XYZ file of C-alpha atoms in Angstrom:
272
model
C -3.656 27.237 180.691
C -4.218 30.920 180.059
C -4.014 30.832 176.267
C -6.551 32.630 174.068
C -7.630 31.408 170.642
C -8.951 33.793 167.966
C -9.664 31.801 164.818
C -6.388 30.152 163.762
C -4.336 32.438 166.025
C -3.327 31.357 169.527
C -1.910 33.798 172.092
C -0.686 33.122 175.587
C -2.125 35.390 178.273
C 0.696 37.930 178.308
C 0.786 38.345 174.548
C -2.996 38.661 174.355
C -2.934 41.426 176.980
C -0.231 43.250 174.998
C -2.196 42.960 171.727
C -5.364 44.321 173.376
C -3.401 47.215 174.894
C -1.746 48.060 171.563
C -5.014 48.053 169.623
C -6.712 50.256 172.207
C -3.737 52.618 172.219
C -4.034 53.273 168.487
C -7.842 53.479 168.640
C -7.947 55.989 171.498
C -5.096 58.013 170.016
C -6.986 58.359 166.733
C -10.295 59.214 168.408
C -8.745 61.920 170.596
C -6.816 63.367 167.663
C -10.001 63.581 165.586
C -11.875 65.223 168.448
C -9.147 67.852 168.437
C -9.901 68.468 164.782
C -6.701 66.938 163.514
C -7.291 63.934 161.283
C -4.865 61.030 161.161
C -2.390 60.485 159.644
C -0.580 63.457 161.148
C 1.482 64.278 164.181
C -0.594 62.101 166.493
C -0.361 59.078 164.183
C 3.366 59.520 163.694
C 4.085 59.842 167.401
C 1.751 56.941 168.210
C 3.719 54.713 165.858
C 7.002 55.838 167.392
C 5.643 55.187 170.894
C 4.486 51.671 169.964
C 7.860 50.800 168.455
C 9.600 52.266 171.499
C 7.463 50.107 173.799
C 8.299 46.940 171.879
C 11.995 47.776 171.569
C 12.426 48.810 175.200
C 10.464 45.816 176.507
C 12.552 43.411 174.435
C 15.826 45.125 175.329
C 14.915 45.023 179.008
C 14.223 41.288 178.808
C 17.454 40.595 176.917
C 19.555 42.569 179.392
C 17.854 40.895 182.361
C 18.652 37.471 180.883
C 21.917 38.255 179.134
C 23.574 35.100 180.453
C 21.120 33.117 178.300
C 21.532 35.329 175.228
C 25.323 35.718 175.403
C 26.023 32.423 173.650
C 23.195 32.991 171.139
C 22.969 36.790 170.651
C 20.914 36.539 167.448
C 18.120 35.002 169.523
C 17.442 38.538 170.743
C 15.931 39.246 167.313
C 13.441 36.359 167.521
C 10.559 38.449 168.793
C 7.997 35.763 167.917
C 9.371 33.628 170.762
C 8.187 36.172 173.310
C 10.218 37.611 176.136
C 9.370 41.215 177.029
C 9.606 43.238 180.236
C 6.463 45.339 180.285
C 7.918 47.780 182.827
C 10.778 48.611 180.465
C 8.275 48.939 177.624
C 6.152 51.493 179.481
C 9.330 53.405 180.346
C 10.113 53.546 176.632
C 6.614 54.863 175.926
C 6.968 57.584 178.554
C 10.307 58.571 177.018
C 8.605 59.101 173.649
C 5.895 61.227 175.284
C 8.562 63.405 176.916
C 10.368 63.697 173.591
C 7.140 64.819 171.927
C 6.716 67.442 174.646
C 10.272 68.703 174.129
C 9.666 68.870 170.381
C 6.463 70.826 171.106
C 4.338 68.342 169.185
C 1.233 69.673 170.904
C -1.184 67.913 168.581
C 0.183 64.565 169.795
C 0.395 65.118 173.557
C -3.252 64.627 174.561
C -3.785 61.630 172.227
C -0.585 59.983 173.477
C -1.398 60.617 177.131
C -4.989 59.345 176.961
C -4.132 56.467 174.632
C -1.289 55.393 176.882
C -3.438 55.574 180.012
C -6.210 53.468 178.461
C -3.683 50.966 177.094
C -1.990 50.589 180.483
C -5.328 50.106 182.240
C -6.420 47.541 179.651
C -3.116 45.675 179.865
C -3.374 45.362 183.639
C -7.079 44.490 183.515
C -6.652 41.679 180.981
C -3.818 40.198 183.030
C -5.888 40.465 186.216
C -9.011 38.748 184.865
C -7.241 35.801 183.280
C -8.142 32.612 185.146
C -5.398 30.919 187.138
C -6.779 27.455 187.798
C -4.835 25.063 189.999
C -3.277 22.623 187.536
C -1.271 19.555 188.482
C 0.766 17.106 186.454
C -1.759 14.530 185.203
C -1.642 10.982 186.533
C -1.246 9.489 183.096
C 0.783 6.800 181.360
C 2.409 7.720 178.087
C 4.190 5.528 175.555
C 7.954 5.398 175.121
C 9.295 5.169 171.577
C 10.095 1.495 172.172
C 6.487 0.798 173.170
C 7.003 0.765 176.932
C 4.897 2.696 179.413
C 6.062 5.922 181.056
C 4.358 7.376 184.123
C 4.113 11.140 183.856
C 3.418 12.170 187.469
C 5.090 11.252 190.768
C 8.661 12.189 189.848
C 9.415 14.291 192.955
C 11.356 16.808 190.898
C 10.495 19.712 188.594
C 9.161 18.697 185.187
C 9.217 20.545 181.875
C 6.412 19.123 179.734
C 6.466 20.018 176.050
C 3.511 19.129 173.821
C 4.628 18.947 170.212
C 4.267 17.292 166.791
C 6.611 16.822 163.846
C 4.218 18.665 161.470
C 4.365 21.818 163.659
C 7.035 24.301 162.385
C 7.562 26.161 165.695
C 7.822 22.801 167.483
C 10.591 21.796 165.101
C 12.401 25.118 165.498
C 12.486 25.068 169.295
C 13.306 21.372 169.736
C 17.125 21.624 169.299
C 17.254 24.332 171.984
C 14.998 22.367 174.310
C 16.922 19.105 174.006
C 20.174 20.991 174.598
C 18.713 22.663 177.689
C 17.433 19.285 178.893
C 20.923 17.821 178.662
C 22.390 20.703 180.653
C 19.778 21.184 183.393
C 20.402 18.623 186.138
C 17.623 17.913 188.606
C 14.823 18.712 186.130
C 12.952 16.154 184.018
C 12.109 17.110 180.437
C 9.210 15.214 178.888
C 8.575 15.744 175.174
C 5.061 14.402 174.611
C 4.382 13.979 170.912
C 0.724 14.436 170.084
C -0.976 11.826 167.934
C 1.888 10.517 165.796
C 3.482 7.119 165.303
C 6.854 6.193 166.782
C 8.380 5.907 163.308
C 7.449 9.516 162.537
C 9.048 10.731 165.744
C 12.191 8.663 165.185
C 12.498 9.889 161.588
C 12.355 13.511 162.758
C 14.924 12.943 165.520
C 17.284 11.150 163.138
C 16.949 13.841 160.464
C 17.688 16.610 162.975
C 20.342 14.609 164.868
C 18.448 15.020 168.147
C 18.589 12.674 171.139
C 15.610 10.479 172.023
C 15.904 11.250 175.745
C 12.573 12.225 177.269
C 10.642 11.533 174.058
C 7.254 9.920 174.630
C 4.013 9.574 172.685
C 0.478 10.593 173.541
C -1.331 8.826 170.664
C -4.829 10.125 171.454
C -3.707 13.611 172.489
C -5.160 13.151 175.963
C -2.735 15.669 177.474
C -4.123 18.453 175.288
C -7.554 17.932 176.819
C -6.334 17.275 180.358
C -4.292 20.469 180.429
C -6.701 22.594 178.368
C -3.963 23.262 175.825
C -5.308 24.842 172.639
C -2.213 24.991 170.452
C 1.181 23.498 169.674
C 3.795 23.809 170.879
C 2.732 24.171 174.504
C 5.338 24.157 177.243
C 4.344 23.698 180.879
C 6.663 23.722 183.875
C 5.702 21.951 187.112
C 7.428 22.081 190.483
C 8.579 19.017 192.435
C 5.066 18.604 193.885
C 3.558 18.459 190.420
C 1.971 21.921 190.533
C 1.959 24.075 187.418
C 4.063 27.205 187.942
C 4.517 28.530 184.388
C 3.270 27.831 180.874
C 3.608 29.212 177.373
C 1.668 28.483 174.217
C 3.784 28.955 171.115
C 7.508 28.833 170.467
C 9.543 29.540 173.587
C 13.016 31.033 173.812
C 15.903 29.631 175.835
C 15.797 32.657 178.138
C 12.044 32.423 178.727
C 12.190 28.687 179.409
C 15.144 29.136 181.752
C 13.138 31.712 183.690
C 10.153 29.353 183.871
C 12.381 26.586 185.232
C 13.778 28.977 187.827
C 10.222 29.579 189.041
C 9.762 25.834 189.536
C 13.074 25.296 191.306
C 12.789 28.370 193.522
C 15.860 30.021 192.048
C 15.930 33.760 191.295
C 16.872 35.158 187.898
């Protein structure tokens, strides 16, 4: 997987690239503004903040509009930015719009810092995405344990598989599980496997009963072997495999309905 761990924080590849780009944007903007003899805070700092917010807002709005069919029934999900779901192209368009607005407002002190900061941020964003490893990952040939103690073979299903690594002690795992079980029940032709990491069957059953969730697709990985086999470094981790068992999409951290639907579309060959 292409997740990055920094201390207790875990980012998937796309989010890490965005964080690097944002930090460099503010750093370069400040350096250029100081070289012009104008110390931050000031016009450059104010416009840099506006540009960053515009990038985030435009990128999120672009994603929501592109996947409105998924958000229509749950419009408040559009506010759950921590779940991810941004269109970087729309974000950069929002940043350019702020630069043009600064030019129209004749904020000359901000133009050079914004232009150079934006250029460096864009280059860094693309570079981080380009250098992230994309190893060939396949669905592991592994037996997991059903809640009743039986054995469940993970690979060899001849259909797309959504594999979710989770635990009952993990807050984002708990938050996303109702959405995921609902999507599982309404996505024919795709297997959902919810592989609990390291817990007893009674703990899993207690959580499902308390949240009124179905046991379908629930299995246990008592030793957490999947975490090691798939190089997963955080929970929850959601991986989507095509019918041949090849990994086509993955996300570390809480996933939204729209993002997961898009990942499934990649595995099934549908366009969204």
